[in-house]
Coordinates of C-alpha atoms in Angstrom, one line a residue:
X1 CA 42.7 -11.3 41.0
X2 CA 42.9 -12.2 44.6
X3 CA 41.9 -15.1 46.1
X4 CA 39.9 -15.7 50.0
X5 CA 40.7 -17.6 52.6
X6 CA 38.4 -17.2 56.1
X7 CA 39.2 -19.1 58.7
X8 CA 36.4 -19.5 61.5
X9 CA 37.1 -19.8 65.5
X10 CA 35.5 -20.1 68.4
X11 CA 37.9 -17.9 70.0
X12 CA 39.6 -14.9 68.7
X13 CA 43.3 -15.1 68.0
X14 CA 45.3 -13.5 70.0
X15 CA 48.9 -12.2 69.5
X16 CA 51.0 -15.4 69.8
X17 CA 48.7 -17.3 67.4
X18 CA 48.9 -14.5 64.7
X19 CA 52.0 -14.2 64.9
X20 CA 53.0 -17.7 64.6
X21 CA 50.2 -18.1 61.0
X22 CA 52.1 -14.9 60.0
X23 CA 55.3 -17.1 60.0
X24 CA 54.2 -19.6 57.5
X25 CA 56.7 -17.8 55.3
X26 CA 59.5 -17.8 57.2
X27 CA 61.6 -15.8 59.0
X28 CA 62.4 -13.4 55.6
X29 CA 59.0 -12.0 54.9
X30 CA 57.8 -8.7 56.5
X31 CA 54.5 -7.9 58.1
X32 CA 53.2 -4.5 58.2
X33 CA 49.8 -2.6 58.8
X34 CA 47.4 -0.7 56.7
X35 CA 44.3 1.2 56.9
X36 CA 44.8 2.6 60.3
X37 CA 46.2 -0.7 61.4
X38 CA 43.0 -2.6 60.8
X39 CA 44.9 -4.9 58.3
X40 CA 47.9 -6.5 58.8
X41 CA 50.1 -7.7 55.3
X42 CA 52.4 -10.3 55.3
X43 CA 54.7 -8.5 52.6
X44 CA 58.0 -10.0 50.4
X45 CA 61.3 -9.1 51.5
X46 CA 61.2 -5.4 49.1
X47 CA 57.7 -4.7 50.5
X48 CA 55.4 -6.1 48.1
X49 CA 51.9 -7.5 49.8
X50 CA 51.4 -10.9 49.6
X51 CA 48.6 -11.6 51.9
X52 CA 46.6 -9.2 53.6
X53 CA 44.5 -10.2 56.8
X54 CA 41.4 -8.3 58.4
X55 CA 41.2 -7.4 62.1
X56 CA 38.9 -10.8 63.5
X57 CA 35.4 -10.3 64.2
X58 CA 32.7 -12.4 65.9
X59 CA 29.8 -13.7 64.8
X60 CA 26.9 -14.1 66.6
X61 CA 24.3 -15.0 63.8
X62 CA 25.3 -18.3 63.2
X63 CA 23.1 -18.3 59.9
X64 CA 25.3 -15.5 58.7
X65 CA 28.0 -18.0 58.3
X66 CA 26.0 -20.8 56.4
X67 CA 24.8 -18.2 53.6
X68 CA 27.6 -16.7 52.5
X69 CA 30.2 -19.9 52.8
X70 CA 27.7 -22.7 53.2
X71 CA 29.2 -23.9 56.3
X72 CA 27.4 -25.3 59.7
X73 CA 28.1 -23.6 63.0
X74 CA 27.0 -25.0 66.1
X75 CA 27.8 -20.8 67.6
X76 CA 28.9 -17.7 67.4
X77 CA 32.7 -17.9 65.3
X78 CA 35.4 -15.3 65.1
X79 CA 35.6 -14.6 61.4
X80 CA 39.3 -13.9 60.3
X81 CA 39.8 -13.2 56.2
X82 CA 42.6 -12.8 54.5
X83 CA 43.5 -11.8 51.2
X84 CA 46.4 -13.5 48.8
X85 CA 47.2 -11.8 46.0
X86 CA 47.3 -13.2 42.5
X87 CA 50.3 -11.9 41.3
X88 CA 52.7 -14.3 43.5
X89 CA 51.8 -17.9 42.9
X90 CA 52.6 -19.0 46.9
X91 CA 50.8 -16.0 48.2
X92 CA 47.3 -18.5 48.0
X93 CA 49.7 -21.1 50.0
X94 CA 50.5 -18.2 52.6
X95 CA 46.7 -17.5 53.0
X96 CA 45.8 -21.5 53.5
X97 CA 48.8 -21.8 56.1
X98 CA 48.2 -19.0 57.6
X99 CA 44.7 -19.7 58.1
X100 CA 45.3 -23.4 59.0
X101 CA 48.1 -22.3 61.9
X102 CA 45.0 -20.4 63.5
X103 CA 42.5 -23.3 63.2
X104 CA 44.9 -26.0 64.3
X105 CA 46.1 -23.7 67.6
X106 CA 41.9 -22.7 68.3
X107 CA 40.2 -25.4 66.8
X108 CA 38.3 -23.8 63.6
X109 CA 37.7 -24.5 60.4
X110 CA 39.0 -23.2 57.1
X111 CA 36.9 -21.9 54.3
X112 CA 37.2 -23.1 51.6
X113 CA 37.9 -26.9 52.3
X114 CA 40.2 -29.2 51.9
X115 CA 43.4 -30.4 53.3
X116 CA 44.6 -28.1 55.8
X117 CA 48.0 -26.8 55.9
X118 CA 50.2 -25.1 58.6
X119 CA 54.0 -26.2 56.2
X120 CA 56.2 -23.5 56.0
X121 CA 55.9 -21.6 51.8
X122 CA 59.3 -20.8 51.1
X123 CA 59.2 -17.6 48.5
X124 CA 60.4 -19.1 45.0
X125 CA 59.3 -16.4 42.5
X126 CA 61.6 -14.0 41.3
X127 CA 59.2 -11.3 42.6
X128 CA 61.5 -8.3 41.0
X129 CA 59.3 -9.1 37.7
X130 CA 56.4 -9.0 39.6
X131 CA 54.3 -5.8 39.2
X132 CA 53.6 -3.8 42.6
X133 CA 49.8 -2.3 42.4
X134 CA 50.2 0.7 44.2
X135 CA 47.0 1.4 45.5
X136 CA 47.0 2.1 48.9
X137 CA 43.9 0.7 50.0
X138 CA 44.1 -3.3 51.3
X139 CA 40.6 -4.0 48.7
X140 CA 41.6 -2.6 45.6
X141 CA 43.8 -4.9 43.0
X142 CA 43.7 -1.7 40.3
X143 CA 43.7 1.9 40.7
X144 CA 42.9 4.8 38.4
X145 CA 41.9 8.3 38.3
X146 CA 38.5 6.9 37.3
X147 CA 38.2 3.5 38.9
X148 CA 38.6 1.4 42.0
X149 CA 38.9 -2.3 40.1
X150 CA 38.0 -5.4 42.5
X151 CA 39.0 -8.9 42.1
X152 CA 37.1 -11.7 43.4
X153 CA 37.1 -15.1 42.8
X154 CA 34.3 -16.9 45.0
X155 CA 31.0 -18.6 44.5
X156 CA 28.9 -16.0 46.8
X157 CA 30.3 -12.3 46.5
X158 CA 29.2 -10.7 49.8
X159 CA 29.5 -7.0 50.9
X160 CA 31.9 -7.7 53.3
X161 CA 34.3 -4.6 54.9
X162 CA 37.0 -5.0 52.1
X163 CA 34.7 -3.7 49.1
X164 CA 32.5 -1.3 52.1
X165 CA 35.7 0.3 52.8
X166 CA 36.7 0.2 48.5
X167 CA 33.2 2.0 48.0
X168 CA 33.8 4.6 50.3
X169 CA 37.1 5.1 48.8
X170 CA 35.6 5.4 45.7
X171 CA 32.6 7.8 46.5
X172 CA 35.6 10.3 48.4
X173 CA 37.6 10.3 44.9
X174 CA 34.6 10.3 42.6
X175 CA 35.6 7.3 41.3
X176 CA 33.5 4.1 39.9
X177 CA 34.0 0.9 41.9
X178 CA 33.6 -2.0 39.4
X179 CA 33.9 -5.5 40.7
X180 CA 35.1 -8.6 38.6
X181 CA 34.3 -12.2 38.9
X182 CA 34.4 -15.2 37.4
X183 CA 30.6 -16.1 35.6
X184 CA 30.1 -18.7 38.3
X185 CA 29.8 -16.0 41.4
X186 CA 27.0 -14.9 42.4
X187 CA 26.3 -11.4 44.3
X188 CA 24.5 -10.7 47.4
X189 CA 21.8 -8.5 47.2
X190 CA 23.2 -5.5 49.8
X191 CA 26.2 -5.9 47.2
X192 CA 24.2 -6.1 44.3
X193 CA 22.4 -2.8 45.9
X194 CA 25.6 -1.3 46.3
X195 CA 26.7 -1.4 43.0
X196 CA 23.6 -0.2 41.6
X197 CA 24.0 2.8 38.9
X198 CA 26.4 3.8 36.8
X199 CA 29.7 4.2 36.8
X200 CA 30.0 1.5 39.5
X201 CA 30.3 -2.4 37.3
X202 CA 29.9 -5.8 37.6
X203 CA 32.4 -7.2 35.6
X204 CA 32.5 -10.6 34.7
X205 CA 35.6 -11.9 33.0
X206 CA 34.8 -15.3 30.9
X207 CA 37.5 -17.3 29.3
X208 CA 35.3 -17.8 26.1
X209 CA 33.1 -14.5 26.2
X210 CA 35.4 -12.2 27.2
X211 CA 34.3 -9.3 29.6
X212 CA 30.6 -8.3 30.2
X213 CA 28.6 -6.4 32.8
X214 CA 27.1 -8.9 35.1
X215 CA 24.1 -7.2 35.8
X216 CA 22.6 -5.8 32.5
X217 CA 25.1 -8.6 29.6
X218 CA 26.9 -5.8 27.9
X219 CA 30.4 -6.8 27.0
X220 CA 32.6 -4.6 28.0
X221 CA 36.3 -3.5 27.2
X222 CA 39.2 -1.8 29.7
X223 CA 39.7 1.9 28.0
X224 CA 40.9 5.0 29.4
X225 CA 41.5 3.3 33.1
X226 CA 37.7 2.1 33.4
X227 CA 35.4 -0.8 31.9
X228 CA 32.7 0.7 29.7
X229 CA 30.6 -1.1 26.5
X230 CA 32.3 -2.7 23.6
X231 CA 30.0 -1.4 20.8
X232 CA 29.6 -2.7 17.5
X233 CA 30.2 -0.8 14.2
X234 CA 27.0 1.0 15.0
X235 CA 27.1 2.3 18.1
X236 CA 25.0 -0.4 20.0
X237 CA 25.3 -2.0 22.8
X238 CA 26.8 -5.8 22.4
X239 CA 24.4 -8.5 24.5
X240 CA 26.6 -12.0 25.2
X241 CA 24.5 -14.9 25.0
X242 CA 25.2 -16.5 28.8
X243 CA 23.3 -13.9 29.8
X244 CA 20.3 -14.7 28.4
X245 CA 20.2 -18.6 30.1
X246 CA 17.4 -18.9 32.2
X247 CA 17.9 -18.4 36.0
X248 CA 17.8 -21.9 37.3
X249 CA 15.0 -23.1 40.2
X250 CA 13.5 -19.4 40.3
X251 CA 10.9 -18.5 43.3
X252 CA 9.1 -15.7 43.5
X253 CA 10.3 -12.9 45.6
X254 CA 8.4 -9.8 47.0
X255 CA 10.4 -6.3 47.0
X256 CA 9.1 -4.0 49.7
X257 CA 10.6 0.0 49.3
X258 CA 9.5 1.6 52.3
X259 CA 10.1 5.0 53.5
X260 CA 9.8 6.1 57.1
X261 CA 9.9 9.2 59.0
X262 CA 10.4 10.1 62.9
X263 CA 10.5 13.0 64.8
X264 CA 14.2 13.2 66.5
X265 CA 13.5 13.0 69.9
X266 CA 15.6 11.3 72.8
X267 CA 13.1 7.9 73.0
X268 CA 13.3 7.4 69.3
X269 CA 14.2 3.7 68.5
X270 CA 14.9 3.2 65.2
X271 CA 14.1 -0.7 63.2
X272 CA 10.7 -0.6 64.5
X273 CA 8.7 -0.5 61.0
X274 CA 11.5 -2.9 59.4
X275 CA 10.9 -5.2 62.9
X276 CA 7.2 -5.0 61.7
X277 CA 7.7 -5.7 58.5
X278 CA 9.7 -9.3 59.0
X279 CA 7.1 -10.6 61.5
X280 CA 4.6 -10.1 59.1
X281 CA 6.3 -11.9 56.0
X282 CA 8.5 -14.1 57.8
X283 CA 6.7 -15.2 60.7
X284 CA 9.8 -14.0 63.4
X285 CA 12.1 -10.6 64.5
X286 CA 15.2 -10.2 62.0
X287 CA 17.8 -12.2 63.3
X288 CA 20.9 -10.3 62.6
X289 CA 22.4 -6.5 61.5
X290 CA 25.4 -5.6 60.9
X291 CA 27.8 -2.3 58.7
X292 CA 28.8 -5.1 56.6
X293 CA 28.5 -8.6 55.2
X294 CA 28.1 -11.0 57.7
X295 CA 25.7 -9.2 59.3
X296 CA 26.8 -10.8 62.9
X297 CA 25.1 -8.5 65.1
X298 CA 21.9 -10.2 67.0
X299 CA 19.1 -8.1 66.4
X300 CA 19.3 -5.0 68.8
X301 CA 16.9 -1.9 67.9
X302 CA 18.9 0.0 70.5
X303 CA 22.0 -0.7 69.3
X304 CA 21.2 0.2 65.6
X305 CA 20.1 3.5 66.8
X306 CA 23.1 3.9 69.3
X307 CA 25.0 3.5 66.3
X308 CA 23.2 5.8 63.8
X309 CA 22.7 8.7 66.2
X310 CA 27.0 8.5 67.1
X311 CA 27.0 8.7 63.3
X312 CA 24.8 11.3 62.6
X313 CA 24.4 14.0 60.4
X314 CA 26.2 11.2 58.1
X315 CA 24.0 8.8 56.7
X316 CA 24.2 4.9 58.1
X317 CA 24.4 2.5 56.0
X318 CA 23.2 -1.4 57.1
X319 CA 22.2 -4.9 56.0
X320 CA 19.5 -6.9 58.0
X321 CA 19.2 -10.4 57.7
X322 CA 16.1 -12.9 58.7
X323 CA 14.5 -15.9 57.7
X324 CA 14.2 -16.3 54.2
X325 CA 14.4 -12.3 53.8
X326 CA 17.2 -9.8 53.6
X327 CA 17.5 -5.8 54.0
X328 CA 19.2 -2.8 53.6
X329 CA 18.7 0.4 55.9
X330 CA 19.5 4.1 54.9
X331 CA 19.2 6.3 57.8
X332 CA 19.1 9.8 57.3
X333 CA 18.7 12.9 59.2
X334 CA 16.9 15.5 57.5
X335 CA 15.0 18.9 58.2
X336 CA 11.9 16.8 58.2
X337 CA 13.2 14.4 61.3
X338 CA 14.7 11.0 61.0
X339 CA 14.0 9.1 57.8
X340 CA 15.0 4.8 57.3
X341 CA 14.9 4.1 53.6
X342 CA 14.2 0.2 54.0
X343 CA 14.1 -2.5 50.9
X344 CA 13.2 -6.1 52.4
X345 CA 13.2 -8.7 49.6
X346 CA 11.8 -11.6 50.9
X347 CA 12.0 -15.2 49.2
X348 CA 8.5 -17.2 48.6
X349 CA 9.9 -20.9 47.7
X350 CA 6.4 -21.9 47.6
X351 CA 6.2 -20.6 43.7
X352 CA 9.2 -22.1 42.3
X353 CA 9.1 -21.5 38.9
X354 CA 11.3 -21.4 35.7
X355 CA 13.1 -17.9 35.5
X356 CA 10.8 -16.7 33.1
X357 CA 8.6 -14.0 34.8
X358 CA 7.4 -13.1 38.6
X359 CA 4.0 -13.0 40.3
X360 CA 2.8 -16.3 39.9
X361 CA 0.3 -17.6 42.6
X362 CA 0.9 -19.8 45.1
X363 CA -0.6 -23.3 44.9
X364 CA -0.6 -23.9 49.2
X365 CA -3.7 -23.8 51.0
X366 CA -4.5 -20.8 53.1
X367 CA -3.4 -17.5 53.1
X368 CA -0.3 -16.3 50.8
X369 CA 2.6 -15.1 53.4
X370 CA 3.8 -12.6 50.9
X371 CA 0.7 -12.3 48.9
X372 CA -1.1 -8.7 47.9
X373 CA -3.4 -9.1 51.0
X374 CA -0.5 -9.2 53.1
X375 CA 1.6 -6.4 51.9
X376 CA -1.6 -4.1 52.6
X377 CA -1.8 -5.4 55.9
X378 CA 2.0 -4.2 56.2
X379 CA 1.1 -0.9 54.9
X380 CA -1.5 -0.6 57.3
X381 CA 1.0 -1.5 60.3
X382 CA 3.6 1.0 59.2
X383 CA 1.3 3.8 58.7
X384 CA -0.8 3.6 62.2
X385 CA 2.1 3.0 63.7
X386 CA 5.6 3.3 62.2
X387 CA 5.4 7.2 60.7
X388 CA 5.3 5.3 57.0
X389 CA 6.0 8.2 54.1
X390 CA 6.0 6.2 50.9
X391 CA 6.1 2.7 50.1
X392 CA 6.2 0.2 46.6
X393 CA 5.7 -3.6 46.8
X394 CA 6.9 -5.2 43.5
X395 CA 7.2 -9.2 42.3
X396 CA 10.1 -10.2 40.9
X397 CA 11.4 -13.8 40.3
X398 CA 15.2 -15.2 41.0
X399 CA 16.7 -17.5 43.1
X400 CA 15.5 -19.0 45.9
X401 CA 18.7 -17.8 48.6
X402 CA 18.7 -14.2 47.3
X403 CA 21.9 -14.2 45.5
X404 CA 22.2 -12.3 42.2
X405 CA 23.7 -14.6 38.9
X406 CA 25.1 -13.1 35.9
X407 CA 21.8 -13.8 34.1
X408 CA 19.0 -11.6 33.1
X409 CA 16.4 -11.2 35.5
X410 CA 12.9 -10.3 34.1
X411 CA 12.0 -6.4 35.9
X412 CA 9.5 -6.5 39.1
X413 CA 6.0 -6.1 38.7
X414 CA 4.8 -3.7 40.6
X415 CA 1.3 -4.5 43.0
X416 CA 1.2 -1.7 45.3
X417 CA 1.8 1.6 45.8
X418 CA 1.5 4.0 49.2
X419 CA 1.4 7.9 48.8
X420 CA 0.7 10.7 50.9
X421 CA -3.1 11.8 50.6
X422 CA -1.9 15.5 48.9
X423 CA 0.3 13.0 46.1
X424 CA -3.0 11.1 45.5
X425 CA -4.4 10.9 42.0
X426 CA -7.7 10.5 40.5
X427 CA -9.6 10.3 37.5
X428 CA -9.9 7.8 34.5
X429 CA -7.2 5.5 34.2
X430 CA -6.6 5.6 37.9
X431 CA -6.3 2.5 40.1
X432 CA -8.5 1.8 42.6
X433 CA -7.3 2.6 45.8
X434 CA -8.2 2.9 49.7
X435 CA -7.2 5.6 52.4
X436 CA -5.2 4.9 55.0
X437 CA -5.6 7.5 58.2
X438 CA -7.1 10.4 58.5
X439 CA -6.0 14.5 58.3
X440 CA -3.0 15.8 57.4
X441 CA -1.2 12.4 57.8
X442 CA -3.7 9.9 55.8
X443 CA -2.0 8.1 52.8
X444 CA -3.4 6.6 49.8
X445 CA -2.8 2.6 48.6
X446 CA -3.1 2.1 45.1
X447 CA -3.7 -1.5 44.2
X448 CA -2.0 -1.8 40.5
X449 CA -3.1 -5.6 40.6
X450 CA -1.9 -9.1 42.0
X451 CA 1.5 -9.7 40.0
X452 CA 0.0 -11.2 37.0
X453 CA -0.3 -8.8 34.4
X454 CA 3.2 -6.5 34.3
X455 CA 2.2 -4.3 31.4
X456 CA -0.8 -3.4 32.7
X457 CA 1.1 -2.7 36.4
X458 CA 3.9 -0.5 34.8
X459 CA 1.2 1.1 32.9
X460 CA -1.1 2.4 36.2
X461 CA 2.4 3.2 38.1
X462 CA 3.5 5.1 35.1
X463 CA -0.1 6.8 35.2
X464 CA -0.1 7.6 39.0
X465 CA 3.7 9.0 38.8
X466 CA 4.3 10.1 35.3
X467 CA 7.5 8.1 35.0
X468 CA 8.7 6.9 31.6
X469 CA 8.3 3.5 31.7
X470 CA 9.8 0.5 33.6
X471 CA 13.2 1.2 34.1
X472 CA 13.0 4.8 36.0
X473 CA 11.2 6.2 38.9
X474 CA 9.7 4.2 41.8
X475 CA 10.8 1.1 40.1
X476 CA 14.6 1.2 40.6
X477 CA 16.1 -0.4 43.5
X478 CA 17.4 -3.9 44.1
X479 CA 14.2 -5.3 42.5
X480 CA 14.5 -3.1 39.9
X481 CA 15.1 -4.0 36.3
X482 CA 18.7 -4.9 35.7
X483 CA 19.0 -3.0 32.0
X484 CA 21.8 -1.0 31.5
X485 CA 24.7 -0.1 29.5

């Protein structure tokens, strides 16, 4: 397992200060480069890495920085990570004096805290019994012809440009990415979206439970070079019991899967329907965007199109970050024109409840900011004027920043659903619904109810799509159920 250590700056380091935190070994380690020289490794004498430390980048959202260390900024902060292996007990030491060399020469601050150091780790183990994992790739602790195993020990697992770059690693050798934390981390959601579907794992590694999947509470065992389920004499599926503790201070959230679709022209600017969408819910524009966790972009329609059009025909994947709400963008070029796949979840601490279900009301006077009425006024936004294909608003419950725990989390209950007009259903057993537009562009909006009754919500969704049940269909996504083996 590797450990972090981020050390935040109001100016970037330049040569002379990297190179004098890349001494806090000595004179007899080695430093080297990897992944097309974005990452430099501070390696032992035969080669081995010890540290590895990520090309600085800045930080313009200074909210970026409090949610995923919990750290005040007064600005933007050049965000330098680095990675100490495990395997060598001073490697953690190199990766706090390294990091403490930078802040004491720019005047930052070291996450996590505590007592910065800049002394000089002289290199005591006898690393010729210490195994070299010969992975190639700066992320990746194991590698095997089926999985890409990553080691993380923090509170708040984000999807920064380690596990990005892991992921596509994984996806070019048709590989599983699986992920392993202590119980006490949590995952962000773009993370937690990432990892979505099998064979890609959370796997949570407990010192009195043993292994289980973070996401669904399977326990799991390492066979054939990949985690999979530990199952009993009968062929089930093993539950462990953390998993079934209550999520702590649970709000209710609201899931919005939209789909939209543009015509490819030269004016296109893209963001517009998921610009929309946080005004509406969150009362303000997102405030950041970004490839990767933090999202340290400032919000720039322009530039997220400048980016996905350089891109293009390969998909772009992004996170979008606001008040009180997070996203992830899929843009896509098809024969059809330009499509965003968008999933806002946006948190309602106004419903604060036990864990136990989603959808309750909300007890504050005046209009509900995430409330039925409003997603349809959402809807009705994105279709007159956002080219809006499809669309599913769910209520879930969970915690109140958006991070993921290794707990169950009851499955979303579904309140509305957006077709096109030629999709529409009718008959008995149909929800009532109204038409948005007009001609060969006019939608229908099925109301399946207000969040209170989930069987009878799966039940119409099931009707109107002729999915299975709960766990398939329109329902998946990072709202989705979390069930799985």
């Amino acid at each position: 397992m590797t450990r972090d250590v981020i050390v935040l700056t109001p100016t970037p380091p330049d040569r002379a200060t990297l190179l004098a935190g890349l001494f806090a070994g000595g004179p007899d380690l080695r430093v080297d480069t990897a992944a097309e020289s974005a990452v430099t490794q501070l390696c032992a004498p035969d080669g081995r890495p010890l540290v590895a430390i990520e090309a600085s980048a800045l930080v313009r959202v200074p909210a970026e920085v409090r949610r995923l260390l919990g750290v005040d900024t007064e600005g933007p902060v050049w965000w330098t990570e680095a990675r100490a292996s495990t395997a060598v007990p001073e490697a953690y030491a190199l990766a706090r004096s390294f990091a403490g060399r930078l802040a004491t020469v720019l005047g930052g601050t070291v996450w996590p805290g505590g007592t910065v150091t800049t002394d000089v780790v002289p290199l005591r183990t006898d690393i010729t019994a210490v195994p070299v994992p010969d992975t190639g790739i700066p992320a990746v602790d194991v590698l095997t012809p089926r999985a890409l195993v990553v080691m993380q020990d923090r509170p708040v697992v984000p999807l920064s440009t380690w596990l990005a770059d892991a992921l596509r690693h994984a996806a070019d050798g048709d590989r599983a990415l699986q992920l392993v934390t202590p119980p006490a981390s949590r995952l962000t959601l773009p993370l937690r979206t990432a990892l979505r579907g099998l064979p890609h794992r959370w796997v949570v590694r407990d010192e009195r439970q043993g292994l289980y999947d973070g996401l669904s509470g399977v326990r799991l065992r390492w066979s054939g070079g990949i985690f999979g389920p530990d199952l009993d004499e009968r062929g089930a599926a093993i539950l462990v019991e953390p998993f079934r503790e209550p999520v702590g201070g649970a709000v209710r959230q609201l899931v919005l899967q939209a789909r939209t679709r543009h015509h490819p022209d030269a004016e296109l600017l893209l963001g517009g329907a998921l610009e929309a969408v946080f005004r509406r819910l969150t009362g303000a524009a997102p405030r950041g965007w970004g490839t990767a966790e933090p999202a340290g972009n400032p919000w720039s329609r322009r530039q997220l199109t400048e980016l996905a059009r350089a891109r293009a025909p390969r998909p772009t994947l992004l996170t979008v970050v606001g008040a009180g709400a997070l996203a992830t963008v899929r843009v896509l070029r098809t024969r059809e024109g330009v499509e965003e796949d968008v999933t806002v979840v946006v948190g309602d601490t106004s419903t604060a409840g036990d864990g136990s279900g989603a959808g309750a009301g909300s007890d504050a006077e005046g209009p509900d900011a995430v409330g039925p009425d409003a997603v349809e006024g959402v809807a009705r936004e994105l279709h007159a004027r956002h080219g809006l294909v499809s669309l599913l608003a769910s209520y879930r419950s969970g915690r109140a920043d958006l991070t993921v725990p290794a707990r169950f989390e009851a499955p979303p209950v579904p309140v509305r659903l957006l077709v096109p007009e030629d999709s529409a259903r009718g008959g008995a057993g149909i929800p009532a619904s109204v038409r948005l537009g007009a001609g060969t562009g006019a939608a229908r909006l099925y109301r399946l109810g207000d969040g209170s009754d989930a069987v009878a919500a799966w039940r119409a969704l099931e009707r109107l799509t002729g999915e299975g049940g709960a766990g398939g269909g329109a329902g998946t996504g990072p709202g989705a159920g979390r069930s799985r083996g």
